[in-house]
XYZ file of N, CA and C in Angstrom:
771
model
N 17.426 25.301 -0.589
C 17.746 26.674 -0.238
C 19.260 26.810 -0.111
N 19.807 27.855 -0.633
C 21.245 28.043 -0.596
C 21.690 28.421 0.799
N 23.015 28.225 1.068
C 23.540 28.569 2.378
C 23.471 30.058 2.627
N 23.582 30.860 1.536
C 23.490 32.303 1.682
C 22.115 32.708 2.179
N 21.073 32.089 1.564
C 19.709 32.399 1.972
C 19.433 31.945 3.398
N 20.024 30.798 3.786
C 19.821 30.294 5.126
C 20.402 31.246 6.162
N 21.616 31.762 5.884
C 22.243 32.672 6.834
C 21.483 33.974 6.939
N 20.963 34.435 5.781
C 20.256 35.707 5.788
C 18.922 35.621 6.513
N 18.310 34.421 6.510
C 17.015 34.275 7.174
C 17.154 33.863 8.629
N 18.396 33.584 9.036
C 18.622 33.205 10.418
C 18.260 31.781 10.740
N 18.078 30.937 9.737
C 17.629 29.565 9.949
C 18.633 28.710 10.718
N 19.948 28.768 10.426
C 20.867 27.928 11.173
C 20.774 28.150 12.681
N 20.655 29.402 13.120
C 20.571 29.687 14.545
C 19.275 29.156 15.135
N 18.224 29.106 14.333
C 16.945 28.593 14.808
C 16.953 27.071 14.886
N 17.475 26.431 13.863
C 17.421 24.975 13.771
C 18.491 24.281 14.596
N 19.529 25.008 14.999
C 20.649 24.374 15.703
C 20.221 23.734 17.023
N 19.185 24.246 17.651
C 18.738 23.715 18.941
C 17.603 22.705 18.808
N 17.191 22.406 17.575
C 16.072 21.490 17.355
C 16.576 20.068 17.139
N 15.808 19.059 17.557
C 16.200 17.662 17.342
C 16.191 17.302 15.856
N 17.037 16.355 15.484
C 17.047 15.854 14.114
C 15.935 14.830 13.939
N 15.676 14.457 12.686
C 14.573 13.546 12.388
C 14.848 12.133 12.892
N 16.139 11.780 13.060
C 16.484 10.424 13.479
C 16.706 10.311 14.985
N 16.127 11.240 15.752
C 16.182 11.170 17.209
C 14.813 10.757 17.766
N 14.805 10.308 19.022
C 13.546 9.835 19.609
C 12.519 10.962 19.719
N 12.936 12.124 20.226
C 12.083 13.312 20.288
C 10.719 12.945 20.899
N 10.734 12.582 22.166
C 9.561 12.028 22.838
C 8.344 12.943 22.798
N 8.564 14.249 23.003
C 7.429 15.188 23.019
C 6.670 15.141 21.696
N 7.401 15.057 20.603
C 6.756 15.018 19.290
C 6.010 13.697 19.086
N 6.603 12.594 19.531
C 5.953 11.290 19.379
C 4.636 11.253 20.160
N 4.659 11.792 21.363
C 3.447 11.810 22.190
C 2.377 12.684 21.543
N 2.789 13.846 21.024
C 1.835 14.733 20.350
C 1.243 14.051 19.120
N 2.084 13.370 18.362
C 1.637 12.651 17.159
C 0.573 11.617 17.523
N 0.845 10.847 18.555
C -0.070 9.794 18.999
C -1.378 10.380 19.524
N -1.273 11.370 20.401
C -2.458 11.951 21.031
C -3.349 12.669 20.022
N -2.728 13.372 19.077
C -3.499 14.092 18.060
C -4.270 13.120 17.172
N -3.631 12.008 16.806
C -4.309 11.013 15.991
C -5.508 10.413 16.698
N -5.333 10.075 17.969
C -6.453 9.527 18.742
C -7.594 10.535 18.851
N -7.248 11.811 19.040
C -8.270 12.851 19.140
C -9.063 12.973 17.846
N -8.370 12.993 16.701
C -9.060 13.099 15.412
C -9.920 11.860 15.147
N -9.415 10.683 15.506
C -10.188 9.455 15.309
C -11.450 9.474 16.155
N -11.313 9.932 17.397
C -12.458 10.026 18.299
C -13.485 11.026 17.760
N -12.999 12.171 17.277
C -13.909 13.185 16.725
C -14.625 12.664 15.484
N -13.892 11.969 14.628
C -14.507 11.402 13.432
C -15.590 10.397 13.805
N -15.327 9.626 14.833
C -16.280 8.610 15.276
C -17.571 9.230 15.810
N -17.460 10.386 16.459
C -18.620 10.992 17.105
C -19.244 12.135 16.306
N -18.709 12.410 15.119
C -19.320 13.416 14.249
C -20.056 12.741 13.098
N -20.599 11.554 13.343
C -21.260 10.786 12.282
C -22.517 11.481 11.770
N -23.151 12.291 12.616
C -24.367 12.990 12.190
C -24.041 14.198 11.310
N -22.804 14.685 11.414
C -22.399 15.866 10.637
C -21.062 15.605 9.934
N -20.994 14.551 9.112
C -19.712 14.196 8.481
C -19.191 15.279 7.545
N -20.099 15.944 6.834
C -19.663 16.972 5.890
C -19.052 18.168 6.624
N -19.637 18.535 7.765
C -19.116 19.657 8.545
C -17.714 19.337 9.058
N -17.539 18.130 9.598
C -16.233 17.734 10.139
C -15.177 17.669 9.046
N -15.537 17.065 7.902
C -14.589 16.956 6.795
C -14.237 18.329 6.236
N -15.249 19.191 6.120
C -14.999 20.554 5.622
C -14.053 21.305 6.556
N -14.260 21.118 7.860
C -13.363 21.749 8.843
C -11.928 21.281 8.640
N -11.735 19.985 8.418
C -10.391 19.448 8.221
C -9.753 19.977 6.942
N -10.546 20.072 5.878
C -10.023 20.593 4.610
C -9.588 22.041 4.767
N -10.438 22.855 5.373
C -10.080 24.267 5.583
C -8.890 24.398 6.535
N -8.826 23.524 7.541
C -7.705 23.556 8.481
C -6.395 23.230 7.778
N -6.418 22.224 6.888
C -5.197 21.860 6.168
C -4.758 22.973 5.219
N -5.724 23.622 4.548
C -5.388 24.744 3.673
C -4.805 25.903 4.481
N -5.410 26.170 5.636
C -4.930 27.247 6.496
C -3.496 26.985 6.959
N -3.221 25.734 7.348
C -1.875 25.392 7.820
C -0.853 25.558 6.707
N -1.188 25.125 5.499
C -0.254 25.268 4.375
C -0.007 26.741 4.045
N -1.043 27.563 4.121
C -0.872 29.002 3.869
C 0.041 29.618 4.929
N -0.183 29.252 6.192
C 0.667 29.749 7.268
C 2.108 29.279 7.111
N 2.270 28.041 6.634
C 3.618 27.508 6.408
C 4.348 28.312 5.332
N 3.646 28.603 4.253
C 4.258 29.384 3.170
C 4.645 30.779 3.660
N 3.769 31.400 4.436
C 4.071 32.723 4.984
C 5.275 32.653 5.926
N 5.321 31.602 6.738
C 6.432 31.438 7.684
C 7.774 31.295 6.969
N 7.793 30.479 5.925
C 9.042 30.202 5.221
C 9.552 31.398 4.433
N 8.675 32.339 4.166
C 9.081 33.517 3.400
C 9.132 34.777 4.262
N 9.022 34.589 5.590
C 9.094 35.721 6.512
C 9.940 35.306 7.720
N 11.205 35.712 7.765
C 12.109 35.294 8.844
C 11.591 35.601 10.245
N 10.928 36.738 10.421
C 10.422 37.095 11.748
C 9.277 36.177 12.169
N 8.388 35.880 11.233
C 7.290 34.954 11.517
C 7.839 33.551 11.783
N 8.849 33.171 11.013
C 9.496 31.871 11.193
C 10.099 31.767 12.593
N 10.725 32.831 13.036
C 11.334 32.851 14.363
C 10.262 32.724 15.451
N 9.128 33.390 15.250
C 8.026 33.315 16.206
C 7.494 31.888 16.318
N 7.309 31.256 15.169
C 6.804 29.875 15.158
C 7.793 28.946 15.866
N 9.076 29.156 15.634
C 10.084 28.344 16.311
C 10.020 28.518 17.825
N 9.800 29.730 18.253
C 9.732 30.012 19.688
C 8.541 29.314 20.335
N 7.398 29.357 19.653
C 6.165 28.781 20.205
C 6.170 27.256 20.146
N 6.614 26.702 19.006
C 6.505 25.255 18.780
C 7.844 24.526 18.875
N 8.816 25.141 19.482
C 10.150 24.543 19.590
C 10.143 23.127 20.173
N 9.343 22.827 21.203
C 9.379 21.471 21.783
C 8.992 20.359 20.818
N 8.263 20.681 19.750
C 7.797 19.617 18.847
C 8.280 19.803 17.406
N 9.212 20.723 17.182
C 9.722 20.945 15.828
C 11.046 20.239 15.612
N 11.369 19.993 14.326
C 12.628 19.357 13.958
C 13.494 20.320 13.147
N 14.761 19.966 13.024
C 15.696 20.813 12.293
C 15.271 21.030 10.847
N 14.853 19.933 10.182
C 14.515 20.035 8.757
C 13.277 20.893 8.504
N 12.496 21.169 9.554
C 11.284 21.963 9.396
C 11.554 23.461 9.456
N 12.792 23.836 9.723
C 13.138 25.255 9.721
C 13.029 25.851 8.324
N 13.306 25.025 7.313
C 13.242 25.503 5.929
C 12.306 24.639 5.083
N 11.369 23.958 5.740
C 10.391 23.146 5.026
C 9.082 23.084 5.796
N 8.067 22.500 5.195
C 6.778 22.373 5.857
C 6.898 21.455 7.076
N 6.175 21.773 8.119
C 6.155 20.909 9.294
C 5.305 19.670 9.014
N 5.495 18.662 9.853
C 4.730 17.437 9.675
C 3.240 17.630 9.880
N 2.842 18.634 10.669
C 1.429 18.868 10.949
C 0.643 19.225 9.689
N 1.291 19.904 8.740
C 0.614 20.252 7.488
C 0.192 18.994 6.741
N 1.078 18.010 6.671
C 0.772 16.756 5.987
C -0.169 15.896 6.835
N 0.003 15.960 8.138
C -0.803 15.180 9.077
C -2.291 15.503 8.917
N -2.614 16.779 8.986
C -4.011 17.201 8.872
C -4.539 16.937 7.469
N -3.701 17.149 6.448
C -4.125 16.916 5.067
C -4.431 15.443 4.825
N -3.592 14.563 5.368
C -3.829 13.127 5.208
C -5.133 12.696 5.853
N -5.401 13.213 7.036
C -6.642 12.883 7.729
C -7.850 13.457 6.983
N -7.712 14.688 6.493
C -8.810 15.328 5.765
C -9.163 14.539 4.504
N -8.164 14.118 3.747
C -8.399 13.351 2.520
C -9.021 11.998 2.838
N -8.583 11.374 3.915
C -9.144 10.080 4.312
C -10.619 10.205 4.663
N -10.948 11.245 5.421
C -12.345 11.456 5.811
C -13.220 11.832 4.624
N -12.634 12.526 3.652
C -13.395 12.968 2.487
C -13.625 11.841 1.482
N -12.692 10.907 1.401
C -12.732 9.904 0.330
C -13.287 8.545 0.745
N -13.293 8.255 2.040
C -13.641 6.905 2.467
C -14.710 6.907 3.562
N -15.237 5.724 3.836
C -16.280 5.595 4.856
C -15.705 5.907 6.236
N -16.599 6.123 7.194
C -16.177 6.515 8.542
C -15.274 5.465 9.181
N -15.679 4.181 9.103
C -14.883 3.121 9.714
C -13.499 3.035 9.073
N -13.446 3.114 7.756
C -12.166 3.030 7.043
C -11.266 4.204 7.405
N -11.840 5.403 7.461
C -11.062 6.590 7.808
C -10.538 6.496 9.239
N -11.364 6.001 10.155
C -10.949 5.862 11.553
C -9.789 4.878 11.663
N -9.866 3.770 10.942
C -8.765 2.801 10.956
C -7.481 3.446 10.429
N -7.601 4.234 9.360
C -6.433 4.903 8.792
C -5.818 5.902 9.754
N -6.663 6.657 10.453
C -6.177 7.660 11.412
C -5.511 6.984 12.602
N -6.097 5.900 13.087
C -5.520 5.165 14.211
C -4.140 4.633 13.841
N -3.996 4.104 12.648
C -2.696 3.571 12.224
C -1.674 4.687 12.047
N -2.119 5.847 11.588
C -1.209 6.995 11.510
C -0.701 7.346 12.901
N -1.593 7.335 13.885
C -1.224 7.697 15.254
C -0.273 6.694 15.875
N -0.385 5.427 15.504
C 0.368 4.374 16.186
C 1.610 3.922 15.420
N 1.480 3.629 14.135
C 2.582 3.032 13.393
C 3.785 3.958 13.284
N 3.552 5.214 12.942
C 4.664 6.138 12.730
C 5.553 6.282 13.972
N 5.016 6.641 15.154
C 5.893 6.774 16.319
C 6.506 5.462 16.793
N 5.744 4.366 16.726
C 6.277 3.071 17.159
C 7.434 2.633 16.260
N 7.249 2.748 14.953
C 8.303 2.358 14.019
C 9.534 3.243 14.180
N 9.309 4.545 14.353
C 10.425 5.485 14.476
C 11.224 5.241 15.749
N 10.536 5.122 16.876
C 11.233 4.944 18.154
C 11.977 3.608 18.197
N 11.332 2.536 17.754
C 11.991 1.232 17.766
C 13.188 1.213 16.827
N 13.099 1.925 15.709
C 14.228 2.007 14.787
C 15.387 2.784 15.376
N 15.080 3.886 16.059
C 16.130 4.712 16.672
C 16.809 3.966 17.817
N 16.010 3.303 18.656
C 16.554 2.603 19.822
C 17.504 1.487 19.418
N 17.192 0.793 18.318
C 18.006 -0.362 17.898
C 19.027 -0.015 16.822
N 19.149 1.263 16.485
C 20.000 1.648 15.352
C 21.465 1.262 15.549
N 22.013 1.480 16.733
C 23.432 1.222 16.962
C 23.743 -0.253 17.150
N 22.866 -0.986 17.821
C 23.134 -2.395 18.115
C 22.690 -3.344 17.011
N 21.743 -2.914 16.189
C 21.224 -3.771 15.119
C 21.458 -3.095 13.765
N 22.714 -3.025 13.396
C 23.083 -2.335 12.151
C 22.479 -3.021 10.934
N 22.352 -4.340 10.991
C 21.821 -5.103 9.863
C 20.401 -4.685 9.494
N 19.676 -4.150 10.472
C 18.265 -3.805 10.245
C 18.073 -2.435 9.614
N 19.145 -1.650 9.494
C 19.029 -0.299 8.956
C 18.963 -0.324 7.433
N 18.003 0.390 6.873
C 17.840 0.456 5.420
C 18.498 1.712 4.873
N 18.772 1.708 3.581
C 19.463 2.833 2.957
C 18.627 4.113 2.949
N 17.324 3.978 3.057
C 16.460 5.174 3.044
C 16.270 5.792 4.429
N 17.034 5.304 5.432
C 16.943 5.856 6.771
C 15.938 5.163 7.669
N 15.204 4.196 7.129
C 14.217 3.471 7.919
C 14.808 2.147 8.424
N 14.027 1.386 9.171
C 14.530 0.186 9.826
C 13.580 -0.993 9.641
N 14.163 -2.182 9.447
C 13.373 -3.406 9.347
C 12.672 -3.679 10.676
N 13.380 -3.425 11.775
C 12.781 -3.630 13.098
C 11.607 -2.676 13.303
N 11.778 -1.433 12.862
C 10.678 -0.473 12.941
C 9.485 -0.934 12.123
N 9.753 -1.502 10.964
C 8.692 -2.019 10.091
C 7.908 -3.130 10.780
N 8.630 -4.085 11.375
C 7.976 -5.209 12.059
C 7.192 -4.724 13.275
N 7.795 -3.826 14.052
C 7.104 -3.299 15.234
C 5.858 -2.510 14.832
N 5.940 -1.814 13.712
C 4.791 -1.080 13.207
C 3.644 -2.004 12.843
N 3.969 -3.118 12.197
C 2.943 -4.099 11.836
C 2.274 -4.657 13.090
N 3.099 -5.062 14.056
C 2.569 -5.664 15.282
C 1.692 -4.677 16.058
N 2.205 -3.460 16.235
C 1.444 -2.456 16.984
C 0.141 -2.100 16.283
N 0.198 -1.945 14.960
C -0.996 -1.619 14.192
C -2.029 -2.732 14.238
N -1.573 -3.968 14.098
C -2.488 -5.115 14.132
C -3.154 -5.239 15.496
N -2.361 -5.109 16.556
C -2.904 -5.208 17.917
C -3.936 -4.112 18.173
N -3.628 -2.886 17.721
C -4.557 -1.771 17.926
C -5.885 -2.008 17.215
N -5.823 -2.450 15.959
C -7.059 -2.704 15.209
C -7.840 -3.869 15.803
N -7.112 -4.910 16.221
C -7.786 -6.051 16.843
C -8.513 -5.630 18.121
N -7.885 -4.747 18.879
C -8.527 -4.273 20.103
C -9.810 -3.514 19.784
N -9.761 -2.675 18.758
C -10.943 -1.911 18.357
C -12.073 -2.855 17.932
N -11.711 -3.878 17.158
C -12.711 -4.828 16.662
C -13.255 -5.693 17.801
N -12.381 -6.065 18.737
C -12.798 -6.935 19.845
C -13.864 -6.285 20.731
N -13.780 -4.974 20.916
C -14.759 -4.291 21.784
C -15.934 -3.730 20.988
N -15.912 -3.910 19.679
C -17.010 -3.436 18.836
C -18.203 -4.386 18.947
N -19.346 -3.898 18.552
C -20.554 -4.711 18.561
C -20.825 -5.243 17.154
N -21.364 -6.457 17.086
C -21.686 -7.069 15.805
C -23.141 -7.524 15.817
N -23.681 -7.661 14.631
C -25.066 -8.111 14.507
C -25.176 -9.600 14.752
N -26.228 -10.172 14.240
C -26.482 -11.592 14.462
C -25.674 -12.476 13.508
N -25.009 -11.859 12.529
C -24.212 -12.648 11.595
C -23.008 -13.270 12.305
N -22.601 -14.427 11.834
C -21.461 -15.128 12.411
C -20.179 -14.370 12.108
N -19.358 -14.202 13.138
C -18.090 -13.489 12.987
C -16.961 -14.509 12.913
N -16.207 -14.468 11.827
C -15.084 -15.379 11.620
C -13.821 -14.721 12.177
N -13.261 -15.299 13.235
C -12.076 -14.717 13.878
C -10.870 -14.697 12.937
N -10.807 -15.663 12.036
C -9.694 -15.696 11.072
C -9.803 -14.522 10.103
N -11.025 -14.238 9.654
C -11.245 -13.077 8.788
C -10.845 -11.780 9.500
N -11.224 -11.684 10.755
C -10.916 -10.492 11.540
C -9.404 -10.306 11.656
N -8.702 -11.374 11.999
C -7.244 -11.313 12.153
C -6.565 -10.978 10.831
N -6.979 -11.650 9.764
C -6.384 -11.395 8.450
C -6.645 -9.960 7.986
N -7.863 -9.494 8.213
C -8.202 -8.141 7.798
C -7.385 -7.092 8.532
N -7.289 -7.233 9.856
C -6.520 -6.266 10.657
C -5.045 -6.303 10.289
N -4.525 -7.519 10.084
C -3.107 -7.645 9.711
C -2.837 -7.007 8.352
N -3.728 -7.230 7.409
C -3.561 -6.688 6.058
C -3.517 -5.158 6.078
N -4.421 -4.559 6.824
C -4.469 -3.088 6.901
C -3.214 -2.551 7.580
N -2.822 -3.172 8.706
C -1.642 -2.721 9.443
C -0.370 -2.928 8.622
N -0.304 -4.035 7.897
C 0.871 -4.306 7.053
C 1.047 -3.208 6.004
N -0.038 -2.808 5.378
C 0.038 -1.750 4.369
C 0.489 -0.425 4.982
N -0.005 -0.130 6.186
C 0.409 1.096 6.855
C 1.886 1.101 7.177
N 2.386 -0.020 7.701
C 3.809 -0.133 8.031
C 4.664 -0.121 6.767
N 4.138 -0.695 5.687
C 4.880 -0.714 4.429
C 5.058 0.696 3.869
N 4.011 1.499 3.943
C 4.112 2.897 3.503
C 5.138 3.643 4.352
N 5.098 3.415 5.668
C 6.022 4.100 6.577
C 7.473 3.760 6.253
N 7.753 2.494 5.978
C 9.138 2.083 5.749
C 9.621 2.445 4.342
N 8.704 2.633 3.410
C 9.089 2.957 2.028
C 9.445 4.431 1.839
N 8.828 5.309 2.613
C 9.079 6.744 2.461
C 10.368 7.100 3.185
N 11.353 7.645 2.477
C 12.687 7.865 3.056
C 12.720 8.913 4.152
N 13.738 8.781 4.986
C 13.997 9.749 6.055
C 15.494 10.104 6.028
N 15.872 11.357 5.822
C 15.021 12.535 5.660
C 14.154 12.455 4.404
N 13.042 13.149 4.442
C 12.067 13.071 3.374
C 12.546 13.809 2.127
N 12.092 13.346 0.969
C 12.410 13.986 -0.306
C 11.565 15.245 -0.445
N 12.218 16.362 -0.746
C 11.541 17.658 -0.773
C 11.829 18.403 -2.064
N 10.814 19.057 -2.609
C 11.007 19.881 -3.797
C 11.961 21.038 -3.487
N 12.839 21.314 -4.433
C 13.810 22.402 -4.258
C 13.140 23.738 -4.544
N 12.189 24.086 -3.697
C 11.453 25.336 -3.860
C 11.346 26.036 -2.517
N 11.806 27.279 -2.465
C 11.731 28.044 -1.234
C 10.291 28.459 -0.940
N 9.512 28.685 -2.008
C 8.132 29.151 -1.846
C 7.192 28.043 -1.402
N 7.330 26.862 -2.007
C 6.443 25.746 -1.683
C 7.244 24.437 -1.673
N 8.010 24.193 -0.606
C 8.875 23.001 -0.539
C 8.106 21.736 -0.153
N 7.218 21.305 -1.030
C 6.402 20.121 -0.748
C 7.294 18.885 -0.652
N 6.978 17.994 0.292
C 7.812 16.819 0.536
C 6.995 15.536 0.501
N 7.701 14.432 0.290
C 7.089 13.103 0.355
C 7.049 12.714 1.824
N 5.890 12.817 2.447
C 5.774 12.664 3.892
C 4.814 11.529 4.247
N 5.240 10.670 5.181
C 4.392 9.534 5.548
C 3.128 9.954 6.297
N 3.135 11.148 6.897
C 1.925 11.637 7.564
C 0.771 11.856 6.590
N 1.097 12.084 5.346
C 0.077 12.270 4.309
C -0.396 10.935 3.746
N 0.554 10.028 3.505
C 0.219 8.810 2.765
C -0.256 7.656 3.649
N 0.189 7.591 4.900
C -0.255 6.480 5.762
C -1.771 6.479 5.955
N -2.387 7.586 6.386
C -3.848 7.530 6.571
C -4.598 7.367 5.257
N -4.100 7.968 4.207
C -4.799 7.925 2.926
C -4.820 6.508 2.343
N -3.668 5.870 2.304
C -3.581 4.538 1.689
C -4.167 3.467 2.604
N -3.918 3.567 3.902
C -4.486 2.553 4.800
C -6.007 2.666 4.877
N -6.539 3.860 4.757
C -8.002 4.016 4.730
C -8.577 3.367 3.478
N -7.862 3.507 2.371
C -8.285 2.869 1.123
C -8.279 1.353 1.262
N -7.198 0.811 1.812
C -7.100 -0.636 2.030
C -8.169 -1.092 3.024
N -8.383 -0.303 4.068
C -9.389 -0.650 5.074
C -10.781 -0.713 4.459
N -11.071 0.191 3.547
C -12.391 0.183 2.919
C -12.594 -1.087 2.096
N -11.539 -1.508 1.410
C -11.617 -2.756 0.628
C -11.808 -3.949 1.560
N -11.015 -3.985 2.634
C -11.095 -5.101 3.588
C -12.468 -5.145 4.258
N -12.957 -4.017 4.706
C -14.255 -3.978 5.388
C -15.400 -4.367 4.466
N -15.194 -4.158 3.174
C -16.224 -4.518 2.192
C -16.153 -5.988 1.809
N -14.933 -6.504 1.660
C -14.746 -7.862 1.148
C -14.835 -8.940 2.226
N -14.559 -8.585 3.482
C -14.628 -9.570 4.556
C -15.997 -9.465 5.234
N -16.856 -10.477 5.074
C -18.226 -10.421 5.599
C -18.294 -10.181 7.107
N -17.285 -10.629 7.828
C -17.320 -10.503 9.290
C -17.357 -9.053 9.755
N -16.888 -8.129 8.917
C -16.864 -6.717 9.302
C -18.163 -5.976 8.947
N -19.055 -6.627 8.219
C -20.199 -5.927 7.632
C -21.136 -5.295 8.665
N -21.324 -5.964 9.802
C -22.272 -5.447 10.805
C -21.573 -4.793 11.993
N -20.310 -4.482 11.834
C -19.517 -3.952 12.957
C -19.962 -2.549 13.349
N -20.142 -2.338 14.657
C -20.444 -1.025 15.209
C -19.385 -0.712 16.259
N -18.568 0.300 16.006
C -17.448 0.599 16.887
C -17.918 1.063 18.261
N -17.120 0.774 19.283
C -17.438 1.149 20.657
C -17.373 2.663 20.808
N -17.993 3.157 21.846
C -18.087 4.614 22.051
C -16.714 5.269 22.139
N -15.789 4.602 22.839
C -14.439 5.153 23.000
C -13.415 4.407 22.152
N -13.898 3.696 21.128
C -13.083 2.970 20.160
C -12.351 1.771 20.776
N -11.559 2.020 21.823
C -10.759 0.956 22.420
C -11.425 0.333 23.652
N -12.532 0.908 24.082
C -13.178 0.403 25.295
C -14.678 0.705 25.277
């Protein structure tokens, strides 16, 4: 968007008070984490009506994208959205789609394309890896210059993402119920690590700030909120199928307990 268009739409005045993408922005991180856990919990307990839940997510993602397009092409509506969602918005979202549009779309695609367990693993990793990697990268940015990558991401964030993701999946598996088949702890550890590694790899590969189409009408961007759940759910489905120890797994009522 040109500077002339930005001034005419009032975007600089709106975005000037918003945090940048490379800041901790605690309120947004907490919302990201809590929303992911909520969707994972809902997916786990809507097993009797999977089509209804998935359809709701698809329609919700379409609705959010339509609202985003209307917002970006209507300065007054854009100003209203900024006023309401200011605590969790970023500067770059003043003239682009918010992360929530990609977040819901990624979860919807995961639920539509993969099994319940695989989708839940993907959603959990979206909730955990992204904020953990981002915060750890921001905190160590000044003191650990060597760890900063050219795409705006961090090696330390990548490692912390792997560790946090692996621990989270291991916790879910540890409290899950299994059948009479023998459970190989090495298979469990390798499987959880493999899924978490892929999630952290996607997070560190997608640049920050994100790459965005030069379109005022539909500024679609390469966003990790879309690709982390989608790709990790795909990897999780392969792992859950190929590792016999996961075959009889029944997740706990509250996933982590």
